XYZ file of C-alpha atoms in Angstrom:
252
model
C 10.000 34.839 -51.705
C 7.617 32.995 -49.445
C 10.571 31.032 -47.971
C 12.454 34.163 -46.846
C 9.344 35.597 -45.451
C 8.706 32.404 -43.441
C 12.352 32.386 -42.336
C 12.037 36.090 -41.231
C 8.864 35.469 -39.338
C 10.443 32.483 -37.569
C 13.516 34.486 -36.741
C 11.283 37.230 -35.289
C 9.350 34.712 -33.065
C 12.652 33.259 -31.793
C 13.890 36.827 -31.052
C 10.635 37.596 -29.131
C 11.061 34.333 -27.127
C 14.656 35.010 -26.409
C 13.752 38.659 -25.229
C 10.977 37.360 -23.018
C 13.261 34.774 -21.497
C 15.885 37.480 -20.810
C 13.175 39.684 -19.295
C 12.073 36.972 -17.045
C 15.602 36.149 -15.949
C 16.252 39.814 -15.252
C 13.045 40.147 -13.258
C 13.951 37.056 -11.168
C 17.484 38.479 -10.575
C 16.039 41.770 -9.459
C 13.462 40.171 -7.251
C 16.258 38.036 -5.591
C 18.429 41.164 -5.171
C 15.531 43.016 -3.497
C 15.253 40.187 -0.912
C 18.875 40.833 0.191
C 19.360 43.415 2.965
C 21.406 46.516 1.975
C 23.964 47.271 4.535
C 25.826 50.071 2.796
C 24.981 53.274 0.960
C 27.485 54.714 -1.570
C 30.190 52.670 0.122
C 29.162 53.812 3.605
C 28.520 50.879 5.967
C 25.202 50.856 7.756
C 23.667 49.109 10.683
C 20.546 46.913 10.426
C 17.761 48.440 12.470
C 14.537 46.744 11.321
C 13.314 44.118 8.812
C 10.783 44.277 6.082
C 7.293 45.436 7.048
C 5.766 43.205 4.328
C 5.903 40.047 6.462
C 4.590 39.203 9.843
C 8.059 38.664 11.260
C 9.612 40.079 14.346
C 13.077 39.505 16.026
C 13.456 39.330 19.722
C 16.991 39.927 20.918
C 18.720 39.655 24.271
C 22.037 41.256 25.291
C 24.168 39.426 27.877
C 27.393 40.732 29.365
C 27.372 39.588 33.062
C 25.490 37.263 35.445
C 23.914 33.876 35.047
C 20.639 33.843 36.861
C 18.258 35.838 34.552
C 19.362 34.201 31.421
C 18.184 30.874 32.615
C 14.807 32.401 33.617
C 14.586 34.074 30.086
C 15.479 30.809 28.384
C 12.741 29.041 30.312
C 10.127 31.557 29.158
C 11.215 31.159 25.550
C 11.087 27.328 25.756
C 7.604 27.422 27.415
C 6.270 29.676 24.663
C 8.300 27.984 21.805
C 9.811 31.190 20.830
C 13.089 31.696 18.824
C 15.389 34.681 19.783
C 18.790 35.938 19.012
C 21.293 36.410 21.841
C 24.056 38.903 21.656
C 26.781 37.868 23.977
C 30.182 39.526 25.041
C 33.018 37.257 24.295
C 34.293 37.489 27.839
C 30.896 36.432 29.274
C 30.587 33.355 26.734
C 34.139 32.263 27.632
C 33.270 32.018 31.291
C 29.914 30.439 30.748
C 30.249 27.820 27.980
C 27.499 25.710 29.572
C 24.950 28.410 29.214
C 26.202 29.171 25.641
C 25.502 25.462 24.855
C 21.990 25.707 26.414
C 21.274 28.642 24.163
C 22.455 26.769 21.103
C 20.258 23.739 22.127
C 17.363 26.036 22.220
C 17.857 26.694 18.535
C 18.397 30.360 19.291
C 20.802 32.394 17.149
C 23.987 33.798 18.578
C 25.533 37.128 17.879
C 28.401 38.875 19.580
C 28.898 42.150 21.460
C 32.733 42.225 21.076
C 34.915 40.737 23.893
C 35.135 43.116 26.736
C 32.004 44.992 26.465
C 33.611 48.449 26.473
C 32.261 51.235 24.191
C 33.890 51.182 20.800
C 33.629 54.939 20.696
C 36.267 55.125 23.218
C 38.650 52.911 21.203
C 40.854 53.509 18.078
C 40.032 51.442 15.037
C 42.881 49.107 15.567
C 41.720 48.660 19.123
C 38.235 47.775 17.907
C 39.715 45.328 15.481
C 41.749 43.692 18.284
C 38.645 43.389 20.349
C 36.678 41.723 17.456
C 39.610 39.344 16.910
C 39.803 38.383 20.581
C 35.916 37.847 20.527
C 36.216 35.704 17.383
C 38.910 33.487 19.083
C 36.712 33.123 22.202
C 33.631 32.086 20.246
C 35.619 29.797 17.985
C 36.789 27.886 21.068
C 33.116 27.274 21.770
C 32.450 25.976 18.261
C 30.971 29.307 16.991
C 33.321 30.298 14.269
C 30.801 31.755 11.871
C 29.045 34.552 13.769
C 27.764 37.114 11.339
C 25.977 39.570 13.593
C 27.379 42.088 16.060
C 25.778 44.592 18.298
C 28.518 46.930 19.490
C 28.855 47.312 23.169
C 26.103 49.663 24.527
C 24.918 50.041 20.935
C 27.616 52.704 20.478
C 28.876 53.079 16.951
C 30.033 55.585 14.238
C 31.191 55.456 10.768
C 34.765 54.273 11.890
C 33.397 51.513 14.005
C 30.945 50.415 11.233
C 33.807 50.366 8.735
C 35.966 48.210 11.100
C 33.116 45.737 11.587
C 32.594 45.485 7.926
C 36.299 44.880 7.285
C 36.076 42.005 9.718
C 33.305 40.435 7.738
C 30.452 41.185 10.062
C 27.209 43.190 10.102
C 26.174 45.578 12.904
C 22.603 45.310 14.390
C 20.799 47.966 16.277
C 17.069 47.852 17.141
C 13.787 49.552 16.332
C 12.067 48.959 19.671
C 13.746 49.340 23.005
C 11.460 48.866 26.189
C 14.570 49.854 28.321
C 13.924 46.770 30.559
C 17.465 47.313 32.017
C 16.106 50.344 33.877
C 13.593 48.057 35.652
C 10.742 50.604 35.129
C 8.135 48.020 36.055
C 6.881 44.786 34.681
C 3.667 46.458 33.174
C 5.655 49.310 31.793
C 7.856 46.875 29.829
C 4.826 44.836 28.637
C 3.071 47.898 27.452
C 6.096 49.238 25.565
C 6.474 46.149 23.570
C 2.836 45.223 23.028
C 1.638 48.805 22.225
C 4.569 49.800 19.991
C 5.569 46.656 18.248
C 4.923 46.103 14.496
C 6.020 43.958 11.550
C 9.665 43.890 11.010
C 10.816 45.187 14.468
C 13.976 44.228 16.098
C 13.217 44.277 19.826
C 16.152 44.805 22.224
C 15.923 43.320 25.699
C 18.394 42.064 28.282
C 19.190 38.845 29.959
C 22.050 39.929 32.248
C 21.347 40.011 35.964
C 20.809 43.713 36.047
C 17.230 43.070 34.751
C 14.755 42.089 37.498
C 11.430 42.196 35.690
C 12.092 40.983 32.146
C 11.429 37.250 32.756
C 8.028 38.063 34.297
C 7.224 40.540 31.496
C 7.944 37.793 28.917
C 5.153 35.772 30.341
C 2.691 38.279 28.837
C 4.832 39.631 25.919
C 5.498 36.360 24.214
C 1.898 35.168 23.848
C 0.925 38.816 23.231
C 2.969 39.225 20.248
C 1.723 36.004 18.849
C -1.847 37.215 19.280
C -0.893 40.269 17.249
C -0.124 37.798 14.348
C 3.592 38.097 14.596
C 6.048 35.291 14.033
C 9.352 35.216 15.941
C 12.408 34.748 13.678
C 16.176 35.065 14.093
C 18.033 38.165 12.892
C 19.249 36.295 9.832
C 15.760 35.184 8.873
C 14.468 38.784 9.434
C 17.224 40.244 7.320
C 16.781 37.776 4.435
C 12.938 37.920 4.462
C 12.615 41.216 2.547
C 13.890 44.697 2.185
C 15.571 45.446 5.459
C 15.864 48.955 6.885
C 19.305 50.288 7.799
C 20.661 53.315 9.575
C 23.536 55.392 8.422
C 25.608 56.316 11.447
C 27.184 59.813 11.654
């Protein structure tokens, strides 16, 4: 009788250990899942607008569709302050300026795309959007960039059809949570104040490095050290998205 009692107790102990192991594995799996950004909701594709507010990360992004002067000034500021950024380039611009694309890469900055021709996707049919994405893919592949994951649709314009086409092409759309509207050239101090006063953990800041911006490089002289003084760490979009629960936007 005591043998069977001992055996039963032993089986119970093993069962408890197995259940605990299963629970721990499940907890680890859930924890890992929660670290992945969610880009869809009930099958509806979404756009990334912000990272997790649990970490001191911030993503500084620049759009470029034309010109060559300001991007070099922006790159000099990033290098001087040892800041990593993500550049969203139109395929047409990248194709014309492979030397600058190479300089961006050498600076350890991440590269995303804005399609090829930088024309609003809201004015195109899904097959035309797909064609533009394919042409952009080919342009970037020729530059050795055949694994671009992130796209910011031209002008930030998107709807459900655009997002679905982007998703079908294996990419993720990125918007932003903070826009100082530097392309309007509202004044260097205005740009600085908009970023430093409104920025917080997890923000995706959209700025520009096309030649249309006249005040952005000068504003960066204050913005870059200022954000560091706020305790924020500059990361790429990829790092921001994988660093915690990201926020997404469902486009109508």
